[in-house]
Amino acid sequence: MDTLSRAITSPKPKQTVATHKSYSRKPGFSNSNIISGCLLRSKSSSSGRVWASHAPPPNVDFSDPDWKSKFQKDFEARFNIPHVTDVFPHAQSIPSTFCLRMRTPVSEDFAEGYPSDEKWHGYINNNDRVLLKVIHYSTPTSAGAECIDPDCTWVEQWVHRAGPRENIYFKPEDVKAAIVTCGGLCPGLNDVIRHIVITLEIYGVKKIVGIPFGYRGFADRDLAEMLLSRKVVQNIHLSGGSLLGVSRGGPSISDIVDHMEEKGINMLFVLGGNGTHAGADAIHNECRKRRLKVAVVGVPKTIDNDILLMDKTFGFDTAVEEAQRAINSAYIEAHSAYHGIGIVKLMGRNSGFIAMHASLASGQIDICLIPEVPFYLHGPHGVLSHLKYLIETKGSAVVCVAEGAGQNFLQKTNAKDASGNNVLGDFGVHIQQETKKYFKEIGVPADVKFIDPTYMIRACRANASDGILCTVLGQNAVHGAFAGYSGITVGICNTHYVYFPIPEVISYPRAVDPNSRMWHRCLTSTGQPDFV
């Protein structure tokens, strides 16, 4: 059995951009039409096809008058979410023990659900769907266009709506639920833990535990399960970090499932990013292989906002808000100095969402550099030449760089972290040094300040926006588990909460589309040219 660190390693794009990448996708699906995790907007040389983010099989025949319905059927099959009845077709459901007519935890005899004089209309029907794409692009050349065929034909793509179901497939008295947080820290982890626990108790679950320090806690006998209850988690959202601790890597999938069997865990809630979700999917598949009635549900946690299909992930809004402090400090330092230049490095290994949104929000950034957009440092059209122009015309400048930007300027290594991610070079320090060197060579004095607030931002408490998002994600994760779904993750799509099959959201990292309106807005705000 492969170790978990291998199981959770999802394909990552190289850090240089504007080159074709190949990503792991489901068998039979095209993976050659993706650029840096973005959609391919340009036409292929042979067929002129323009693919959507969920690329159809390359053998789609657009001359077939039924291609649209066939594509929709294929999409529906791919986005069908696994259910316990797939493995246990005779599994019996019981009336839900979740009903807001009664706001206290259920009593011992809850098998018939909450007493109510009339039907409660707060349940989600299993056939409820949410539209994945809401813009009908009329041409592939429209900004941000996501088209399936060269004519940009409108094709409806529906995903499962999240929420409580009228019937559940786990008796609360038989449930032992476990929560695990993996990867790095992110604002909102405690908020999600808190609401998973609270919602489990409303269903009537008495046995809730936390697995310490990520997947590592499943194998390390020195790390004991943490008993969780509403009393324990009541105030944990008032501070950052994770009550349970985090770590990268871990034991083999087989060892994890062995531990779950030994401890009687039949609901597992996994909080993490792409790699962590790959691990969760592997755990789900191993449980199915062993015919275990276990629900494995993910809650996407990535401060970089780089998980596919979702409007945003928790922690992102807080990161953008906290980044304003660093940007403002860099602006004041630069504005107060003679020929001052402030450089701020923000998070974003493969995706520049934080840098882009923070630049837009601040209105103080002159240059924003992200992994998805190529640039030159030197030369007449390079970043340094533009900095010289800014110093001459404005007297100061502020630069925002994502951590994954400019990796092609740094010495490459084969080093990887415990999650299997490439260890990045520090481009923030590199551009600081190159800027000092450049201005010294041209004989222009420059006062360069560099700020890296990464770990300060990660450790923050979630802001109000993220707090609400975390609350609803935690609640819907529990609803999905009790509804009998497994191998799913919960997210927000077009302002609605939905369930996705895990493989569809981890095939490659979501990235900023250089042809999107949001990136164009950022360029308008900064006034920067193309550095190529």
Short mmCIF file of C-alpha atoms in Angstrom, two decimals:
data_model
loop_
_atom_site.label_atom_id
_atom_site.label_comp_id
_atom_site.label_asym_id
_atom_site.label_seq_id
_atom_site.Cartn_x
_atom_site.Cartn_y
_atom_site.Cartn_z
CA MET A 1 0.00 0.00 0.00
CA ASP A 2 1.37 3.37 -0.98
CA THR A 3 2.04 5.77 1.82
CA LEU A 4 -0.41 8.58 2.35
CA SER A 5 2.11 11.16 1.20
CA ARG A 6 1.98 9.51 -2.22
CA ALA A 7 -1.77 9.06 -2.19
CA ILE A 8 -2.44 12.70 -1.48
CA THR A 9 -0.03 14.11 -4.03
CA SER A 10 -2.11 15.71 -6.77
CA PRO A 11 -0.55 16.92 -9.99
CA LYS A 12 0.81 20.46 -9.77
CA PRO A 13 1.59 22.76 -12.66
CA LYS A 14 5.10 24.05 -13.15
CA GLN A 15 5.71 27.51 -11.80
CA THR A 16 6.61 29.11 -15.11
CA VAL A 17 3.59 29.98 -17.15
CA ALA A 18 2.25 30.29 -20.67
CA THR A 19 3.20 26.74 -21.56
CA HIS A 20 0.96 23.75 -22.08
CA LYS A 21 0.66 21.48 -19.06
CA SER A 22 -0.57 17.94 -18.65
CA TYR A 23 -2.66 17.00 -15.65
CA SER A 24 -4.05 13.76 -14.33
CA ARG A 25 -7.71 13.42 -15.20
CA LYS A 26 -10.24 10.63 -15.43
CA PRO A 27 -9.48 8.01 -18.07
CA GLY A 28 -10.67 9.06 -21.50
CA PHE A 29 -10.68 12.78 -20.77
CA SER A 30 -8.47 15.27 -22.54
CA ASN A 31 -5.77 16.79 -20.38
CA SER A 32 -3.75 18.56 -23.05
CA ASN A 33 -5.97 21.62 -23.31
CA ILE A 34 -5.12 23.24 -20.00
CA ILE A 35 -2.74 26.13 -19.47
CA SER A 36 -1.36 26.60 -15.96
CA GLY A 37 -4.51 25.13 -14.46
CA CYS A 38 -6.65 27.52 -16.53
CA LEU A 39 -9.04 26.75 -19.32
CA LEU A 40 -7.73 26.65 -22.83
CA ARG A 41 -9.25 29.64 -24.59
CA SER A 42 -7.49 29.35 -27.92
CA LYS A 43 -8.56 27.02 -30.69
CA SER A 44 -6.60 23.86 -31.32
CA SER A 45 -4.75 23.72 -34.61
CA SER A 46 -6.58 20.65 -35.85
CA SER A 47 -10.22 21.01 -34.93
CA GLY A 48 -10.77 24.56 -33.72
CA ARG A 49 -12.39 23.20 -30.56
CA VAL A 50 -12.66 25.25 -27.42
CA TRP A 51 -13.06 23.18 -24.29
CA ALA A 52 -14.69 23.93 -20.98
CA SER A 53 -12.94 23.40 -17.66
CA HIS A 54 -14.44 19.91 -17.45
CA ALA A 55 -13.10 18.76 -20.77
CA PRO A 56 -15.38 16.42 -22.70
CA PRO A 57 -13.96 13.21 -24.13
CA PRO A 58 -11.79 14.03 -27.15
CA ASN A 59 -13.97 11.76 -29.30
CA VAL A 60 -17.04 14.00 -28.97
CA ASP A 61 -18.49 14.34 -32.44
CA PHE A 62 -19.98 17.80 -32.75
CA SER A 63 -21.53 16.82 -36.07
CA ASP A 64 -23.72 14.38 -34.15
CA PRO A 65 -27.06 16.14 -33.59
CA ASP A 66 -27.30 14.43 -30.19
CA TRP A 67 -23.85 15.47 -28.92
CA LYS A 68 -25.32 17.94 -26.45
CA SER A 69 -27.54 15.39 -24.71
CA LYS A 70 -24.69 12.87 -24.68
CA PHE A 71 -22.40 15.43 -23.08
CA GLN A 72 -25.03 16.19 -20.44
CA LYS A 73 -25.43 12.49 -19.66
CA ASP A 74 -21.68 12.12 -19.34
CA PHE A 75 -21.51 15.17 -17.07
CA GLU A 76 -24.33 13.82 -14.91
CA ALA A 77 -22.52 10.50 -14.54
CA ARG A 78 -19.26 12.20 -13.59
CA PHE A 79 -20.91 14.45 -11.02
CA ASN A 80 -23.13 11.79 -9.51
CA ILE A 81 -22.14 11.61 -5.84
CA PRO A 82 -21.43 8.25 -4.15
CA HIS A 83 -24.02 6.94 -1.69
CA VAL A 84 -24.03 4.12 0.86
CA THR A 85 -26.72 2.34 -1.15
CA ASP A 86 -24.19 1.87 -3.96
CA VAL A 87 -22.46 -0.68 -1.72
CA PHE A 88 -25.39 -1.58 0.53
CA PRO A 89 -28.46 -1.55 -1.77
CA HIS A 90 -30.72 -2.73 1.03
CA ALA A 91 -29.61 -0.09 3.53
CA GLN A 92 -32.64 1.24 5.39
CA SER A 93 -33.21 4.92 5.98
CA ILE A 94 -34.93 6.42 9.00
CA PRO A 95 -36.71 9.74 9.47
CA SER A 96 -34.25 12.56 10.04
CA THR A 97 -33.42 13.53 13.59
CA PHE A 98 -32.62 17.04 12.41
CA CYS A 99 -35.49 19.50 12.60
CA LEU A 100 -35.30 23.10 13.70
CA ARG A 101 -38.76 22.96 15.31
CA MET A 102 -36.88 21.67 18.32
CA ARG A 103 -33.57 23.35 19.02
CA THR A 104 -32.18 21.08 21.72
CA PRO A 105 -30.33 17.79 21.17
CA VAL A 106 -32.56 14.76 20.77
CA SER A 107 -33.54 12.47 23.60
CA GLU A 108 -32.61 8.81 23.87
CA ASP A 109 -35.66 7.65 21.89
CA PHE A 110 -35.03 9.63 18.72
CA ALA A 111 -35.53 6.85 16.17
CA GLU A 112 -38.78 8.39 14.96
CA GLY A 113 -37.30 11.85 14.65
CA TYR A 114 -38.53 15.02 16.27
CA PRO A 115 -42.21 15.27 17.23
CA SER A 116 -43.98 17.83 15.09
CA ASP A 117 -47.62 18.75 14.54
CA GLU A 118 -47.06 19.40 10.86
CA LYS A 119 -44.54 18.65 8.17
CA TRP A 120 -41.35 20.71 8.38
CA HIS A 121 -40.43 22.27 5.04
CA GLY A 122 -36.74 22.74 5.74
CA TYR A 123 -35.44 19.63 4.00
CA ILE A 124 -33.61 19.43 0.68
CA ASN A 125 -34.95 17.04 -1.93
CA ASN A 126 -32.36 14.61 -3.28
CA ASN A 127 -33.23 15.74 -6.80
CA ASP A 128 -32.52 19.43 -6.12
CA ARG A 129 -29.73 20.73 -8.33
CA VAL A 130 -27.66 23.90 -8.72
CA LEU A 131 -26.53 25.22 -12.11
CA LEU A 132 -22.75 25.03 -12.36
CA LYS A 133 -22.30 27.65 -15.10
CA VAL A 134 -24.59 30.69 -15.32
CA ILE A 135 -23.09 32.76 -18.14
CA HIS A 136 -24.02 32.01 -21.73
CA TYR A 137 -20.97 33.11 -23.70
CA SER A 138 -21.81 33.94 -27.30
CA THR A 139 -18.27 33.60 -28.62
CA PRO A 140 -15.01 31.97 -27.52
CA THR A 141 -13.29 35.35 -27.78
CA SER A 142 -15.43 36.91 -25.05
CA ALA A 143 -13.43 37.69 -21.89
CA GLY A 144 -13.26 34.62 -19.68
CA ALA A 145 -15.25 32.47 -22.09
CA GLU A 146 -15.70 28.82 -21.10
CA CYS A 147 -17.01 26.99 -24.12
CA ILE A 148 -17.57 23.34 -24.88
CA ASP A 149 -17.73 23.61 -28.66
CA PRO A 150 -16.50 26.23 -31.17
CA ASP A 151 -19.96 27.82 -31.28
CA CYS A 152 -20.15 28.26 -27.51
CA THR A 153 -23.35 26.23 -27.35
CA TRP A 154 -25.19 26.59 -24.05
CA VAL A 155 -25.17 23.27 -22.21
CA GLU A 156 -26.83 22.97 -18.81
CA GLN A 157 -24.60 21.42 -16.15
CA TRP A 158 -26.24 20.65 -12.80
CA VAL A 159 -24.67 19.66 -9.49
CA HIS A 160 -26.20 18.37 -6.25
CA ARG A 161 -27.63 20.86 -3.78
CA ALA A 162 -26.37 20.58 -0.21
CA GLY A 163 -28.49 20.53 2.93
CA PRO A 164 -30.47 18.32 5.35
CA ARG A 165 -32.49 15.41 3.92
CA GLU A 166 -35.81 14.09 5.23
CA ASN A 167 -34.38 10.59 5.57
CA ILE A 168 -30.99 9.63 6.95
CA TYR A 169 -28.89 6.47 6.66
CA PHE A 170 -27.06 6.51 9.98
CA LYS A 171 -28.68 6.13 13.38
CA PRO A 172 -27.16 8.83 15.59
CA GLU A 173 -26.70 6.43 18.51
CA ASP A 174 -24.52 4.21 16.28
CA VAL A 175 -22.34 7.02 14.94
CA LYS A 176 -18.79 7.73 16.01
CA ALA A 177 -17.68 10.82 14.10
CA ALA A 178 -14.09 11.97 13.69
CA ILE A 179 -12.70 15.29 12.47
CA VAL A 180 -9.20 15.82 11.08
CA THR A 181 -7.45 18.99 9.88
CA CYS A 182 -4.51 18.61 7.49
CA GLY A 183 -1.99 20.72 5.61
CA GLY A 184 -1.12 24.23 6.72
CA LEU A 185 -3.04 26.61 8.94
CA CYS A 186 -5.89 28.64 7.52
CA PRO A 187 -8.31 31.16 9.08
CA GLY A 188 -11.60 29.45 9.86
CA LEU A 189 -10.46 25.94 10.77
CA ASN A 190 -11.85 26.26 14.28
CA ASP A 191 -15.12 27.68 12.95
CA VAL A 192 -15.66 24.61 10.77
CA ILE A 193 -14.74 22.21 13.60
CA ARG A 194 -17.15 24.01 15.91
CA HIS A 195 -20.13 23.75 13.60
CA ILE A 196 -19.49 20.15 12.63
CA VAL A 197 -19.61 19.27 16.32
CA ILE A 198 -22.69 21.40 17.05
CA THR A 199 -24.62 19.98 14.08
CA LEU A 200 -23.66 16.40 14.96
CA GLU A 201 -25.05 16.96 18.46
CA ILE A 202 -28.31 18.34 17.06
CA TYR A 203 -28.67 15.10 15.09
CA GLY A 204 -28.13 13.23 18.35
CA VAL A 205 -24.54 12.00 18.01
CA LYS A 206 -22.86 11.39 21.36
CA LYS A 207 -19.44 10.13 20.21
CA ILE A 208 -17.40 12.83 18.50
CA VAL A 209 -13.59 12.86 18.44
CA GLY A 210 -10.84 14.92 16.91
CA ILE A 211 -7.82 13.29 15.30
CA PRO A 212 -4.71 15.23 16.40
CA PHE A 213 -2.17 16.64 13.94
CA GLY A 214 -3.68 15.63 10.65
CA TYR A 215 -3.51 12.15 9.16
CA ARG A 216 -0.49 11.53 11.38
CA GLY A 217 -2.86 11.13 14.32
CA PHE A 218 -4.27 7.93 12.84
CA ALA A 219 -0.98 6.07 13.29
CA ASP A 220 0.96 7.72 16.11
CA ARG A 221 0.02 5.83 19.27
CA ASP A 222 1.33 8.71 21.36
CA LEU A 223 -1.41 10.97 19.97
CA ALA A 224 -4.74 10.26 21.65
CA GLU A 225 -8.15 11.12 20.20
CA MET A 226 -9.62 14.34 21.56
CA LEU A 227 -13.17 14.06 22.84
CA LEU A 228 -15.30 16.82 21.38
CA SER A 229 -18.62 18.31 22.44
CA ARG A 230 -20.39 21.62 22.18
CA LYS A 231 -18.94 22.58 25.54
CA VAL A 232 -15.40 21.92 24.29
CA VAL A 233 -15.77 23.82 21.00
CA GLN A 234 -18.07 26.64 22.12
CA ASN A 235 -15.44 29.40 21.97
CA ILE A 236 -12.69 27.97 19.76
CA HIS A 237 -13.72 30.19 16.83
CA LEU A 238 -12.51 33.21 18.78
CA SER A 239 -8.90 32.34 17.98
CA GLY A 240 -6.96 31.27 14.90
CA GLY A 241 -5.22 28.00 14.21
CA SER A 242 -6.74 24.56 14.69
CA LEU A 243 -7.86 23.06 17.98
CA LEU A 244 -6.74 19.69 16.61
CA GLY A 245 -3.41 20.77 15.17
CA VAL A 246 -2.22 20.22 11.59
CA SER A 247 0.53 18.37 9.79
CA ARG A 248 1.45 17.19 6.29
CA GLY A 249 1.85 13.64 5.08
CA GLY A 250 0.96 10.64 7.21
CA PRO A 251 0.58 6.86 7.23
CA SER A 252 -0.72 4.59 4.48
CA ILE A 253 -4.37 4.57 3.51
CA SER A 254 -4.63 0.99 4.72
CA ASP A 255 -3.31 1.96 8.16
CA ILE A 256 -5.78 4.84 8.39
CA VAL A 257 -8.75 2.61 7.58
CA ASP A 258 -7.44 -0.05 9.97
CA HIS A 259 -7.45 2.59 12.71
CA MET A 260 -10.98 3.67 11.78
CA GLU A 261 -12.19 0.09 11.99
CA GLU A 262 -10.43 -0.45 15.31
CA LYS A 263 -11.91 2.72 16.82
CA GLY A 264 -15.37 2.25 15.29
CA ILE A 265 -15.27 5.50 13.30
CA ASN A 266 -18.03 5.55 10.69
CA MET A 267 -18.12 9.27 9.87
CA LEU A 268 -14.95 11.10 8.93
CA PHE A 269 -14.80 14.84 8.23
CA VAL A 270 -11.60 15.91 6.50
CA LEU A 271 -10.57 19.57 6.35
CA GLY A 272 -7.85 20.29 3.82
CA GLY A 273 -6.80 21.22 0.31
CA ASN A 274 -6.24 19.28 -2.91
CA GLY A 275 -3.75 16.80 -1.45
CA THR A 276 -5.81 16.22 1.68
CA HIS A 277 -8.91 15.64 -0.43
CA ALA A 278 -7.02 13.12 -2.57
CA GLY A 279 -6.29 11.30 0.67
CA ALA A 280 -9.96 11.51 1.70
CA ASP A 281 -11.01 10.04 -1.64
CA ALA A 282 -8.53 7.20 -1.21
CA ILE A 283 -9.91 6.52 2.29
CA HIS A 284 -13.45 6.51 0.86
CA ASN A 285 -12.45 4.02 -1.84
CA GLU A 286 -10.67 1.75 0.66
CA CYS A 287 -13.75 1.74 2.90
CA ARG A 288 -15.89 0.76 -0.07
CA LYS A 289 -13.42 -1.95 -1.00
CA ARG A 290 -13.74 -3.37 2.52
CA ARG A 291 -17.53 -2.91 2.43
CA LEU A 292 -17.54 -0.61 5.43
CA LYS A 293 -20.55 1.62 5.97
CA VAL A 294 -18.54 4.81 6.42
CA ALA A 295 -19.22 8.37 5.26
CA VAL A 296 -16.11 10.36 4.29
CA VAL A 297 -16.85 14.04 3.69
CA GLY A 298 -14.37 16.78 2.83
CA VAL A 299 -14.47 20.48 3.62
CA PRO A 300 -12.16 22.35 1.21
CA LYS A 301 -9.54 24.35 3.08
CA THR A 302 -7.13 26.38 1.05
CA ILE A 303 -6.21 29.96 1.76
CA ASP A 304 -5.07 30.23 -1.90
CA ASN A 305 -8.65 29.71 -3.16
CA ASP A 306 -7.30 27.20 -5.68
CA ILE A 307 -9.92 24.42 -5.60
CA LEU A 308 -11.90 23.92 -8.78
CA LEU A 309 -15.58 24.74 -9.34
CA MET A 310 -16.13 26.75 -6.16
CA ASP A 311 -16.85 30.45 -5.78
CA LYS A 312 -14.31 30.60 -2.97
CA THR A 313 -12.88 28.57 -0.11
CA PHE A 314 -12.84 29.56 3.53
CA GLY A 315 -9.92 31.64 4.75
CA PHE A 316 -9.56 33.48 1.45
CA ASP A 317 -11.58 36.58 2.41
CA THR A 318 -9.67 36.85 5.70
CA ALA A 319 -6.34 36.53 3.88
CA VAL A 320 -7.24 39.32 1.45
CA GLU A 321 -8.40 41.53 4.31
CA GLU A 322 -5.31 40.92 6.43
CA ALA A 323 -3.04 41.45 3.42
CA GLN A 324 -4.27 45.05 3.35
CA ARG A 325 -2.27 45.75 6.52
CA ALA A 326 0.97 44.59 4.90
CA ILE A 327 0.24 46.46 1.67
CA ASN A 328 -0.58 49.64 3.54
CA SER A 329 2.64 49.34 5.54
CA ALA A 330 4.62 48.87 2.33
CA TYR A 331 2.88 51.90 0.81
CA ILE A 332 3.68 54.11 3.81
CA GLU A 333 7.32 52.96 3.83
CA ALA A 334 7.66 53.59 0.10
CA HIS A 335 5.74 56.88 0.09
CA SER A 336 7.73 58.21 3.03
CA ALA A 337 11.16 57.43 1.58
CA TYR A 338 13.09 59.08 -1.20
CA HIS A 339 12.60 56.79 -4.20
CA GLY A 340 10.90 54.25 -1.96
CA ILE A 341 9.86 50.84 -3.25
CA GLY A 342 7.73 48.50 -1.15
CA ILE A 343 7.52 44.79 -2.01
CA VAL A 344 4.89 42.54 -0.42
CA LYS A 345 4.90 38.76 -0.89
CA LEU A 346 1.55 37.03 -0.41
CA MET A 347 0.45 33.41 -0.50
CA GLY A 348 -0.30 31.65 -3.78
CA ARG A 349 1.80 28.64 -4.78
CA ASN A 350 0.08 27.98 -8.11
CA SER A 351 -2.72 30.54 -8.05
CA GLY A 352 -2.53 34.29 -7.69
CA PHE A 353 -6.01 34.93 -6.32
CA ILE A 354 -4.86 36.48 -3.04
CA ALA A 355 -2.36 38.79 -4.72
CA MET A 356 -4.89 39.82 -7.37
CA HIS A 357 -7.77 40.48 -4.97
CA ALA A 358 -5.54 42.17 -2.39
CA SER A 359 -4.17 44.46 -5.09
CA LEU A 360 -7.69 45.33 -6.22
CA ALA A 361 -8.89 45.93 -2.67
CA SER A 362 -6.00 48.15 -1.62
CA GLY A 363 -5.77 50.48 -4.60
CA GLN A 364 -2.13 51.05 -3.59
CA ILE A 365 -0.41 48.47 -5.80
CA ASP A 366 1.52 49.53 -8.90
CA ILE A 367 2.66 46.08 -10.00
CA CYS A 368 0.98 42.70 -9.29
CA LEU A 369 2.88 39.54 -10.26
CA ILE A 370 1.18 36.13 -10.20
CA PRO A 371 2.21 32.61 -11.30
CA GLU A 372 -0.31 32.45 -14.15
CA VAL A 373 1.01 35.45 -16.09
CA PRO A 374 4.55 35.44 -17.59
CA PHE A 375 6.82 38.43 -17.18
CA TYR A 376 10.38 39.61 -17.67
CA LEU A 377 12.36 41.22 -14.89
CA HIS A 378 15.00 42.82 -17.12
CA GLY A 379 14.88 44.43 -20.54
CA PRO A 380 12.97 47.39 -21.94
CA HIS A 381 9.60 45.80 -21.17
CA GLY A 382 10.60 44.22 -17.87
CA VAL A 383 9.37 44.83 -14.35
CA LEU A 384 12.52 46.72 -13.32
CA SER A 385 12.25 49.09 -16.27
CA HIS A 386 8.67 49.91 -15.24
CA LEU A 387 9.80 50.45 -11.64
CA LYS A 388 12.29 53.01 -12.95
CA TYR A 389 9.44 54.75 -14.79
CA LEU A 390 7.32 54.78 -11.60
CA ILE A 391 10.16 56.25 -9.56
CA GLU A 392 10.66 58.96 -12.17
CA THR A 393 6.97 59.84 -12.44
CA LYS A 394 5.53 59.05 -9.00
CA GLY A 395 8.56 59.03 -6.76
CA SER A 396 7.64 55.67 -5.20
CA ALA A 397 6.14 52.26 -6.05
CA VAL A 398 4.50 49.27 -4.37
CA VAL A 399 4.82 45.74 -5.75
CA CYS A 400 2.69 42.72 -4.78
CA VAL A 401 3.97 39.24 -5.68
CA ALA A 402 2.40 35.82 -5.18
CA GLU A 403 4.82 33.28 -3.70
CA GLY A 404 4.65 31.06 -6.80
CA ALA A 405 5.42 33.88 -9.23
CA GLY A 406 8.78 34.12 -10.99
CA GLN A 407 9.97 30.61 -10.18
CA ASN A 408 11.62 30.43 -13.61
CA PHE A 409 14.11 33.06 -12.38
CA LEU A 410 15.21 30.89 -9.46
CA GLN A 411 17.38 27.80 -9.26
CA LYS A 412 15.15 24.74 -9.47
CA THR A 413 15.39 21.90 -6.96
CA ASN A 414 13.68 18.55 -6.72
CA ALA A 415 12.87 19.08 -3.04
CA LYS A 416 9.32 18.37 -1.93
CA ASP A 417 7.47 18.91 1.32
CA ALA A 418 5.64 16.16 3.25
CA SER A 419 2.53 16.69 1.11
CA GLY A 420 4.46 16.15 -2.10
CA ASN A 421 4.44 19.83 -3.11
CA ASN A 422 7.51 21.28 -4.78
CA VAL A 423 9.49 23.47 -2.40
CA LEU A 424 9.42 26.93 -3.95
CA GLY A 425 12.24 29.42 -4.11
CA ASP A 426 11.73 32.81 -2.46
CA PHE A 427 10.95 35.12 -5.35
CA GLY A 428 10.12 37.95 -2.95
CA VAL A 429 13.71 38.07 -1.73
CA HIS A 430 14.98 37.60 -5.29
CA ILE A 431 13.08 40.58 -6.71
CA GLN A 432 14.16 42.68 -3.71
CA GLN A 433 17.82 41.89 -4.44
CA GLU A 434 17.43 42.38 -8.18
CA THR A 435 15.71 45.72 -7.65
CA LYS A 436 18.52 47.01 -5.42
CA LYS A 437 21.11 45.77 -7.88
CA TYR A 438 19.33 47.32 -10.88
CA PHE A 439 18.97 50.80 -9.38
CA LYS A 440 22.55 50.73 -8.15
CA GLU A 441 23.77 49.87 -11.65
CA ILE A 442 21.85 52.74 -13.27
CA GLY A 443 22.99 55.15 -10.56
CA VAL A 444 19.54 55.95 -9.18
CA PRO A 445 19.14 55.79 -5.39
CA ALA A 446 16.29 53.52 -4.24
CA ASP A 447 15.07 52.57 -0.79
CA VAL A 448 13.66 49.03 -1.07
CA LYS A 449 11.59 47.46 1.72
CA PHE A 450 10.36 43.83 1.68
CA ILE A 451 7.43 42.52 3.75
CA ASP A 452 6.37 38.87 4.04
CA PRO A 453 3.22 38.55 6.23
CA THR A 454 2.48 34.92 5.27
CA TYR A 455 2.45 33.25 8.68
CA MET A 456 0.78 36.23 10.36
CA ILE A 457 -2.11 35.96 7.89
CA ARG A 458 -2.45 32.16 8.19
CA ALA A 459 -2.75 32.35 11.97
CA CYS A 460 -5.53 34.96 12.00
CA ARG A 461 -9.03 34.41 13.28
CA ALA A 462 -11.61 34.24 10.48
CA ASN A 463 -13.39 37.48 9.65
CA ALA A 464 -17.18 37.80 9.51
CA SER A 465 -17.51 36.72 5.87
CA ASP A 466 -15.38 33.62 6.37
CA GLY A 467 -17.10 32.91 9.68
CA ILE A 468 -20.45 32.61 7.92
CA LEU A 469 -18.97 30.48 5.14
CA CYS A 470 -17.33 28.14 7.66
CA THR A 471 -20.58 27.80 9.60
CA VAL A 472 -22.58 26.72 6.58
CA LEU A 473 -19.84 24.43 5.24
CA GLY A 474 -19.58 22.65 8.59
CA GLN A 475 -23.33 22.20 8.85
CA ASN A 476 -23.68 20.92 5.28
CA ALA A 477 -20.82 18.47 5.72
CA VAL A 478 -22.79 16.79 8.52
CA HIS A 479 -26.02 16.88 6.50
CA GLY A 480 -24.24 15.14 3.62
CA ALA A 481 -22.83 12.41 5.84
CA PHE A 482 -26.19 11.64 7.45
CA ALA A 483 -27.85 11.63 4.03
CA GLY A 484 -25.58 8.68 3.22
CA TYR A 485 -23.15 10.38 0.87
CA SER A 486 -19.43 9.65 0.93
CA GLY A 487 -16.42 10.61 -1.14
CA ILE A 488 -17.83 14.12 -1.48
CA THR A 489 -16.82 17.63 -0.59
CA VAL A 490 -19.02 20.60 0.18
CA GLY A 491 -18.60 23.99 -1.45
CA ILE A 492 -20.30 27.17 -2.60
CA CYS A 493 -21.17 27.44 -6.29
CA ASN A 494 -22.94 30.46 -7.75
CA THR A 495 -23.87 31.52 -4.18
CA HIS A 496 -25.51 28.14 -3.42
CA TYR A 497 -24.07 25.30 -1.34
CA VAL A 498 -23.48 22.06 -3.19
CA TYR A 499 -21.90 18.61 -2.98
CA PHE A 500 -19.18 17.63 -5.47
CA PRO A 501 -17.56 14.21 -5.99
CA ILE A 502 -14.01 14.68 -4.76
CA PRO A 503 -12.20 13.57 -7.97
CA GLU A 504 -13.82 16.40 -9.93
CA VAL A 505 -12.38 19.15 -7.73
CA ILE A 506 -8.81 17.87 -7.32
CA SER A 507 -7.76 17.02 -10.87
CA TYR A 508 -5.58 20.16 -10.95
CA PRO A 509 -5.36 23.45 -9.02
CA ARG A 510 -7.73 26.25 -9.93
CA ALA A 511 -5.86 29.27 -11.24
CA VAL A 512 -6.42 32.86 -12.30
CA ASP A 513 -7.50 33.08 -15.92
CA PRO A 514 -5.35 35.81 -17.55
CA ASN A 515 -8.28 36.49 -19.91
CA SER A 516 -10.80 36.91 -17.08
CA ARG A 517 -12.54 40.15 -16.30
CA MET A 518 -11.12 40.07 -12.76
CA TRP A 519 -7.52 40.04 -13.96
CA HIS A 520 -8.34 42.79 -16.45
CA ARG A 521 -9.80 44.80 -13.59
CA CYS A 522 -6.59 44.30 -11.62
CA LEU A 523 -4.51 45.53 -14.56
CA THR A 524 -6.77 48.58 -14.86
CA SER A 525 -6.32 49.28 -11.14
CA THR A 526 -2.51 48.96 -11.12
CA GLY A 527 -1.94 50.51 -14.53
CA GLN A 528 0.87 48.03 -15.18
CA PRO A 529 1.85 47.06 -18.75
CA ASP A 530 2.46 43.56 -20.08
CA PHE A 531 5.96 42.66 -18.95
CA VAL A 532 6.77 40.60 -22.04
#
